[in-house]
Amino acid sequence: MKVETFFTPDSAKDDALRGRTVAVIDILRATTTMVTAMANGCREILPQASMDQAVQLKGRLGRSGVLLGGERGGKKIPGFDLGNSPLEYTPEVVKGKSIIFTTTNGTRALVRTKVGVSGCVVSLLNVTAAANLMARAGRNAAVLCAGREGRFSQEDSVCAGLLIQRMAQALAPEPLNLDDASRAAVLLAEKHGAELVNMLKNTDHGWYLTAIGFTADLEYCGQLDKYQVVPEYKDGRVA
Amino acid sequence: MKVETFFTPDSAKDDALRGRTVAVIDILRATTTMVTAMANGCREILPQASMDQAVQLKGRLGRSGVLLGGERGGKKIPGFDLGNSPLEYTPEVVKGKSIIFTTTNGTRALVRTKVGVSGCVVSLLNVTAAANLMARAGRNAAVLCAGREGRFSQEDSVCAGLLIQRMAQALAPEPLNLDDASRAAVLLAEKHGAELVNMLKNTDHGWYLTAIGFTADLEYCGQLDKYQVVPEYKDGRVA
């Protein structure tokens, strides 16, 4: 099985995703929040690339049971029901609900996977479950890191490496065929995998989240294998 | 001093380069070849983004003393004087000459630095000299890896890490302020810095170059600090 990793959404051309099992990773915080919402019983998540699209969709759906969630600059969007902190997405709030969701990096990476390409929503919270699912799928894999504003992010790359390590374990003795970026991701996971919360606190995005008051989110996002759920993004919907 | 690293040209927005000392790295093989040509006495290199632009410029310059060099798919372009193997750029061939140069990744990264932004041409062959120059410049630095077809490449990232390590040594005890990508590059340099030729042979691009017959180039490109020259790209010209 071949695994290719993309540290930024733009570096993944359409051809590199087609026919692959795709993992989408944005652990600070979009994919962590989506995994949490699904684990806590939300009905579906409808990722939107822009605020405009999110608000228009809310207008069209117009019914109760639909929440608007997301961030810009890490902060809750005015008028939205929820921000992008996974700690807000409790069972009491999200059970049975549809959530229209827009974030700076993660939902764009997800929407980047386009119609016809489905993606697994991966965070540290479900990385082993996701690795087992992707190993069982048997197809070549693409690991798509959201990064940060079009640039490499350490935390997503570490999660990519942990995912690949676990895929290798699940498939052993069959060896994985890794590209340059996948091997770099594994090296980052070897370096930081044993101290994930500390790693998150010492990244460009982690420092920013600390500065705007989300230290508790970093503790939450750094938890390994809290959940078994692996939400799937397909045809514009995470479920 | 702040150092930001970009693993692909597209991930560097114009703002991230303006006012910085920029290093451009494409060690397999464009920047290695350019450093070699300048060390061997060539007058100047005129990087062009496309073959068309290269051939048109040759037509306009039209004089003797101008060579056409470059590759597509790793191989010499039909009708060109030189390919992209640094071993071709001997003193006998290049001394006093202008070289119009176009390659798949490296010259595009260089041209990406745009008018008004100058760049140091960096390879393993001149990495310590480049680090000392960039440290002395005193401005914040941007390290721009050419990567491969818009994607991360291990060899450029290792070279970026070696450059940053040496900048840190030159500036000590003043600490460098590194972004996520710069810290990942340093980790890669720590892992692979002591076995550079072997590292080059075990990369996506290295395997390809071996397959098309350029093993000797990998041995050459893996040499550390063979030269002291640090060519500068400015206003469309390397000199």
mmCIF file of N, CA, C and O in Angstrom, chain A residues 4-8 10-11 13 16 149-155 178-181 183-184 187-188 190-192 202-205 207, chain B residues 4-8 10-11 13 16 149-155 178-181 183-184 187-188 190-192 202-205 207:
data_model
loop_
_atom_site.group_PDB
_atom_site.id
_atom_site.type_symbol
_atom_site.label_atom_id
_atom_site.label_comp_id
_atom_site.label_asym_id
_atom_site.label_seq_id
_atom_site.Cartn_x
_atom_site.Cartn_y
_atom_site.Cartn_z
ATOM 1 N N GLU A 4 0.817 8.696 0.495
ATOM 2 C CA GLU A 4 1.379 10.004 0.164
ATOM 3 C C GLU A 4 0.787 11.033 1.117
ATOM 4 O O GLU A 4 -0.410 11.002 1.406
ATOM 5 N N THR A 5 1.639 11.918 1.595
ATOM 6 C CA THR A 5 1.203 12.942 2.550
ATOM 7 C C THR A 5 1.359 14.319 1.927
ATOM 8 O O THR A 5 2.336 14.585 1.218
ATOM 9 N N PHE A 6 0.384 15.167 2.196
ATOM 10 C CA PHE A 6 0.392 16.535 1.686
ATOM 11 C C PHE A 6 0.294 17.474 2.880
ATOM 12 O O PHE A 6 -0.686 17.441 3.613
ATOM 13 N N PHE A 7 1.332 18.309 3.061
ATOM 14 C CA PHE A 7 1.388 19.156 4.250
ATOM 15 C C PHE A 7 0.493 20.385 4.120
ATOM 16 O O PHE A 7 0.242 21.062 5.115
ATOM 17 N N THR A 8 0.062 20.677 2.900
ATOM 18 C CA THR A 8 -0.863 21.799 2.676
ATOM 19 C C THR A 8 -1.883 21.355 1.632
ATOM 20 O O THR A 8 -1.550 20.569 0.736
ATOM 21 N N ASP A 10 -3.064 22.849 -0.939
ATOM 22 C CA ASP A 10 -2.710 23.199 -2.318
ATOM 23 C C ASP A 10 -1.703 22.243 -2.943
ATOM 24 O O ASP A 10 -1.603 22.171 -4.166
ATOM 25 N N SER A 11 -0.919 21.551 -2.115
ATOM 26 C CA SER A 11 0.097 20.675 -2.690
ATOM 27 C C SER A 11 -0.497 19.358 -3.186
ATOM 28 O O SER A 11 0.189 18.586 -3.861
ATOM 29 N N LYS A 13 -2.725 17.736 -5.742
ATOM 30 C CA LYS A 13 -3.478 17.860 -6.987
ATOM 31 C C LYS A 13 -4.616 16.831 -6.970
ATOM 32 O O LYS A 13 -4.551 15.837 -6.265
ATOM 33 N N ALA A 16 -3.902 13.175 -7.244
ATOM 34 C CA ALA A 16 -3.271 12.510 -6.100
ATOM 35 C C ALA A 16 -4.303 12.015 -5.093
ATOM 36 O O ALA A 16 -3.980 11.232 -4.207
ATOM 37 N N GLU A 149 -3.150 28.483 7.062
ATOM 38 C CA GLU A 149 -3.086 29.546 6.059
ATOM 39 C C GLU A 149 -2.136 29.192 4.918
ATOM 40 O O GLU A 149 -1.280 29.979 4.525
ATOM 41 N N GLY A 150 -2.331 27.971 4.406
ATOM 42 C CA GLY A 150 -1.550 27.543 3.250
ATOM 43 C C GLY A 150 -0.144 27.079 3.560
ATOM 44 O O GLY A 150 0.624 26.771 2.648
ATOM 45 N N ARG A 151 0.202 27.030 4.851
ATOM 46 C CA ARG A 151 1.562 26.662 5.235
ATOM 47 C C ARG A 151 1.593 25.408 6.094
ATOM 48 O O ARG A 151 0.590 25.016 6.678
ATOM 49 N N PHE A 152 2.760 24.798 6.164
ATOM 50 C CA PHE A 152 3.013 23.629 6.993
ATOM 51 C C PHE A 152 2.626 23.887 8.449
ATOM 52 O O PHE A 152 2.919 24.940 8.999
ATOM 53 N N SER A 153 1.998 22.920 9.093
ATOM 54 C CA SER A 153 1.811 23.023 10.540
ATOM 55 C C SER A 153 2.343 21.756 11.204
ATOM 56 O O SER A 153 2.117 20.635 10.737
ATOM 57 N N GLN A 154 3.065 21.953 12.284
ATOM 58 C CA GLN A 154 3.706 20.821 12.965
ATOM 59 C C GLN A 154 2.676 19.842 13.499
ATOM 60 O O GLN A 154 2.831 18.622 13.374
ATOM 61 N N GLU A 155 1.593 20.356 14.097
ATOM 62 C CA GLU A 155 0.666 19.462 14.784
ATOM 63 C C GLU A 155 -0.041 18.513 13.815
ATOM 64 O O GLU A 155 -0.223 17.327 14.115
ATOM 65 N N LEU A 178 6.152 4.580 1.450
ATOM 66 C CA LEU A 178 5.961 5.977 1.894
ATOM 67 C C LEU A 178 6.694 6.958 0.996
ATOM 68 O O LEU A 178 7.841 6.713 0.607
ATOM 69 N N ASP A 179 6.077 8.081 0.701
ATOM 70 C CA ASP A 179 6.776 9.131 -0.042
ATOM 71 C C ASP A 179 7.581 10.009 0.934
ATOM 72 O O ASP A 179 7.530 9.804 2.159
ATOM 73 N N ASP A 180 8.341 10.959 0.383
ATOM 74 C CA ASP A 180 9.202 11.821 1.209
ATOM 75 C C ASP A 180 8.427 12.451 2.369
ATOM 76 O O ASP A 180 8.893 12.459 3.514
ATOM 77 N N ALA A 181 7.254 12.997 2.070
ATOM 78 C CA ALA A 181 6.503 13.710 3.107
ATOM 79 C C ALA A 181 6.003 12.747 4.179
ATOM 80 O O ALA A 181 5.987 13.083 5.373
ATOM 81 N N ARG A 183 7.470 10.001 5.146
ATOM 82 C CA ARG A 183 8.611 9.641 5.993
ATOM 83 C C ARG A 183 8.976 10.775 6.950
ATOM 84 O O ARG A 183 9.316 10.549 8.103
ATOM 85 N N ALA A 184 8.858 12.012 6.481
ATOM 86 C CA ALA A 184 9.107 13.157 7.368
ATOM 87 C C ALA A 184 8.054 13.208 8.475
ATOM 88 O O ALA A 184 8.361 13.501 9.636
ATOM 89 N N LEU A 187 8.919 10.730 11.128
ATOM 90 C CA LEU A 187 10.022 11.242 11.954
ATOM 91 C C LEU A 187 9.491 12.233 12.995
ATOM 92 O O LEU A 187 9.883 12.201 14.174
ATOM 93 N N LEU A 188 8.579 13.113 12.582
ATOM 94 C CA LEU A 188 7.980 14.068 13.521
ATOM 95 C C LEU A 188 7.180 13.343 14.598
ATOM 96 O O LEU A 188 7.189 13.740 15.773
ATOM 97 N N GLU A 190 7.755 10.274 15.683
ATOM 98 C CA GLU A 190 8.726 9.630 16.582
ATOM 99 C C GLU A 190 9.266 10.640 17.594
ATOM 100 O O GLU A 190 9.485 10.322 18.760
ATOM 101 N N LYS A 191 9.477 11.871 17.127
ATOM 102 C CA LYS A 191 10.031 12.912 17.994
ATOM 103 C C LYS A 191 9.010 13.378 19.043
ATOM 104 O O LYS A 191 9.352 13.609 20.193
ATOM 105 N N HIS A 192 7.762 13.557 18.636
ATOM 106 C CA HIS A 192 6.790 14.252 19.485
ATOM 107 C C HIS A 192 5.627 13.390 19.973
ATOM 108 O O HIS A 192 4.783 13.871 20.734
ATOM 109 N N ASN A 202 3.631 24.025 21.920
ATOM 110 C CA ASN A 202 4.841 24.619 21.349
ATOM 111 C C ASN A 202 4.825 24.587 19.827
ATOM 112 O O ASN A 202 5.790 24.168 19.182
ATOM 113 N N THR A 203 3.721 25.012 19.269
ATOM 114 C CA THR A 203 3.600 25.170 17.814
ATOM 115 C C THR A 203 3.112 26.592 17.538
ATOM 116 O O THR A 203 2.598 27.271 18.440
ATOM 117 N N ASP A 204 3.257 27.022 16.290
ATOM 118 C CA ASP A 204 2.806 28.369 15.917
ATOM 119 C C ASP A 204 1.328 28.558 16.271
ATOM 120 O O ASP A 204 0.927 29.578 16.822
ATOM 121 N N HIS A 205 0.515 27.553 15.926
ATOM 122 C CA HIS A 205 -0.924 27.670 16.172
ATOM 123 C C HIS A 205 -1.244 27.535 17.654
ATOM 124 O O HIS A 205 -2.134 28.209 18.176
ATOM 125 N N TRP A 207 0.651 28.453 20.196
ATOM 126 C CA TRP A 207 0.952 29.718 20.877
ATOM 127 C C TRP A 207 -0.173 30.731 20.654
ATOM 128 O O TRP A 207 -0.562 31.453 21.558
ATOM 129 N N GLU B 4 11.537 31.704 8.709
ATOM 130 C CA GLU B 4 10.365 30.943 8.262
ATOM 131 C C GLU B 4 10.764 30.096 7.065
ATOM 132 O O GLU B 4 11.477 30.557 6.181
ATOM 133 N N THR B 5 10.286 28.857 7.057
ATOM 134 C CA THR B 5 10.620 27.930 5.974
ATOM 135 C C THR B 5 9.357 27.557 5.206
ATOM 136 O O THR B 5 8.290 27.365 5.807
ATOM 137 N N PHE B 6 9.505 27.468 3.899
ATOM 138 C CA PHE B 6 8.392 27.100 3.024
ATOM 139 C C PHE B 6 8.809 25.869 2.241
ATOM 140 O O PHE B 6 9.776 25.914 1.485
ATOM 141 N N PHE B 7 8.068 24.772 2.427
ATOM 142 C CA PHE B 7 8.470 23.515 1.803
ATOM 143 C C PHE B 7 8.092 23.446 0.327
ATOM 144 O O PHE B 7 8.557 22.564 -0.386
ATOM 145 N N THR B 8 7.210 24.349 -0.097
ATOM 146 C CA THR B 8 6.830 24.426 -1.511
ATOM 147 C C THR B 8 6.719 25.898 -1.886
ATOM 148 O O THR B 8 6.347 26.731 -1.052
ATOM 149 N N ASP B 10 4.522 27.510 -3.577
ATOM 150 C CA ASP B 10 3.169 28.063 -3.447
ATOM 151 C C ASP B 10 2.805 28.437 -2.020
ATOM 152 O O ASP B 10 1.903 29.244 -1.806
ATOM 153 N N SER B 11 3.458 27.816 -1.043
ATOM 154 C CA SER B 11 3.082 28.108 0.343
ATOM 155 C C SER B 11 3.671 29.430 0.830
ATOM 156 O O SER B 11 3.304 29.916 1.902
ATOM 157 N N LYS B 13 3.590 33.174 0.492
ATOM 158 C CA LYS B 13 2.916 34.347 -0.071
ATOM 159 C C LYS B 13 3.941 35.483 -0.216
ATOM 160 O O LYS B 13 4.967 35.490 0.457
ATOM 161 N N ALA B 16 5.406 37.132 2.805
ATOM 162 C CA ALA B 16 6.337 36.352 3.630
ATOM 163 C C ALA B 16 7.774 36.482 3.131
ATOM 164 O O ALA B 16 8.702 36.113 3.831
ATOM 165 N N GLU B 149 7.425 19.285 -8.025
ATOM 166 C CA GLU B 149 6.094 19.379 -8.617
ATOM 167 C C GLU B 149 5.043 19.823 -7.600
ATOM 168 O O GLU B 149 3.982 19.226 -7.462
ATOM 169 N N GLY B 150 5.402 20.887 -6.876
ATOM 170 C CA GLY B 150 4.459 21.471 -5.930
ATOM 171 C C GLY B 150 4.351 20.739 -4.609
ATOM 172 O O GLY B 150 3.533 21.101 -3.761
ATOM 173 N N ARG B 151 5.178 19.719 -4.408
ATOM 174 C CA ARG B 151 5.095 18.917 -3.188
ATOM 175 C C ARG B 151 6.391 18.960 -2.389
ATOM 176 O O ARG B 151 7.445 19.310 -2.900
ATOM 177 N N PHE B 152 6.277 18.601 -1.136
ATOM 178 C CA PHE B 152 7.413 18.500 -0.217
ATOM 179 C C PHE B 152 8.503 17.606 -0.783
ATOM 180 O O PHE B 152 8.215 16.541 -1.316
ATOM 181 N N SER B 153 9.764 18.009 -0.654
ATOM 182 C CA SER B 153 10.855 17.078 -0.953
ATOM 183 C C SER B 153 11.789 16.996 0.243
ATOM 184 O O SER B 153 12.121 18.003 0.871
ATOM 185 N N GLN B 154 12.187 15.773 0.559
ATOM 186 C CA GLN B 154 13.023 15.553 1.734
ATOM 187 C C GLN B 154 14.366 16.246 1.604
ATOM 188 O O GLN B 154 14.860 16.863 2.558
ATOM 189 N N GLU B 155 14.972 16.157 0.416
ATOM 190 C CA GLU B 155 16.348 16.640 0.294
ATOM 191 C C GLU B 155 16.427 18.156 0.474
ATOM 192 O O GLU B 155 17.356 18.664 1.121
ATOM 193 N N LEU B 178 12.209 30.285 15.326
ATOM 194 C CA LEU B 178 11.866 29.379 14.214
ATOM 195 C C LEU B 178 10.375 29.081 14.168
ATOM 196 O O LEU B 178 9.745 28.861 15.205
ATOM 197 N N ASP B 179 9.834 29.037 12.977
ATOM 198 C CA ASP B 179 8.428 28.627 12.826
ATOM 199 C C ASP B 179 8.339 27.095 12.764
ATOM 200 O O ASP B 179 9.361 26.394 12.775
ATOM 201 N N ASP B 180 7.099 26.573 12.713
ATOM 202 C CA ASP B 180 6.895 25.116 12.702
ATOM 203 C C ASP B 180 7.737 24.425 11.629
ATOM 204 O O ASP B 180 8.381 23.392 11.890
ATOM 205 N N ALA B 181 7.713 24.971 10.417
ATOM 206 C CA ALA B 181 8.406 24.310 9.304
ATOM 207 C C ALA B 181 9.917 24.354 9.509
ATOM 208 O O ALA B 181 10.614 23.376 9.197
ATOM 209 N N ARG B 183 11.485 24.327 12.382
ATOM 210 C CA ARG B 183 11.817 23.325 13.402
ATOM 211 C C ARG B 183 11.770 21.909 12.824
ATOM 212 O O ARG B 183 12.598 21.058 13.149
ATOM 213 N N ALA B 184 10.807 21.653 11.941
ATOM 214 C CA ALA B 184 10.749 20.337 11.287
ATOM 215 C C ALA B 184 11.974 20.133 10.400
ATOM 216 O O ALA B 184 12.541 19.029 10.348
ATOM 217 N N LEU B 187 14.896 19.144 12.506
ATOM 218 C CA LEU B 187 14.764 17.735 12.911
ATOM 219 C C LEU B 187 15.231 16.806 11.783
ATOM 220 O O LEU B 187 15.951 15.824 12.012
ATOM 221 N N LEU B 188 14.830 17.134 10.553
ATOM 222 C CA LEU B 188 15.259 16.331 9.398
ATOM 223 C C LEU B 188 16.773 16.403 9.211
ATOM 224 O O LEU B 188 17.412 15.401 8.868
ATOM 225 N N GLU B 190 18.974 16.926 11.615
ATOM 226 C CA GLU B 190 19.566 16.134 12.701
ATOM 227 C C GLU B 190 19.549 14.638 12.346
ATOM 228 O O GLU B 190 20.481 13.895 12.648
ATOM 229 N N LYS B 191 18.467 14.224 11.709
ATOM 230 C CA LYS B 191 18.324 12.809 11.344
ATOM 231 C C LYS B 191 19.268 12.413 10.201
ATOM 232 O O LYS B 191 19.840 11.329 10.215
ATOM 233 N N HIS B 192 19.386 13.271 9.204
ATOM 234 C CA HIS B 192 20.038 12.860 7.955
ATOM 235 C C HIS B 192 21.343 13.597 7.646
ATOM 236 O O HIS B 192 21.998 13.289 6.646
ATOM 237 N N ASN B 202 17.929 7.921 -1.140
ATOM 238 C CA ASN B 202 16.684 7.361 -0.602
ATOM 239 C C ASN B 202 15.589 8.411 -0.477
ATOM 240 O O ASN B 202 14.941 8.549 0.554
ATOM 241 N N THR B 203 15.408 9.155 -1.536
ATOM 242 C CA THR B 203 14.302 10.120 -1.631
ATOM 243 C C THR B 203 13.542 9.837 -2.921
ATOM 244 O O THR B 203 14.060 9.168 -3.827
ATOM 245 N N ASP B 204 12.332 10.385 -3.003
ATOM 246 C CA ASP B 204 11.523 10.194 -4.221
ATOM 247 C C ASP B 204 12.300 10.644 -5.460
ATOM 248 O O ASP B 204 12.330 9.963 -6.481
ATOM 249 N N HIS B 205 12.917 11.820 -5.349
ATOM 250 C CA HIS B 205 13.636 12.364 -6.510
ATOM 251 C C HIS B 205 14.936 11.597 -6.765
ATOM 252 O O HIS B 205 15.324 11.374 -7.916
ATOM 253 N N TRP B 207 15.536 8.405 -6.168
ATOM 254 C CA TRP B 207 15.218 7.142 -6.848
ATOM 255 C C TRP B 207 14.976 7.376 -8.345
ATOM 256 O O TRP B 207 15.420 6.600 -9.177
#
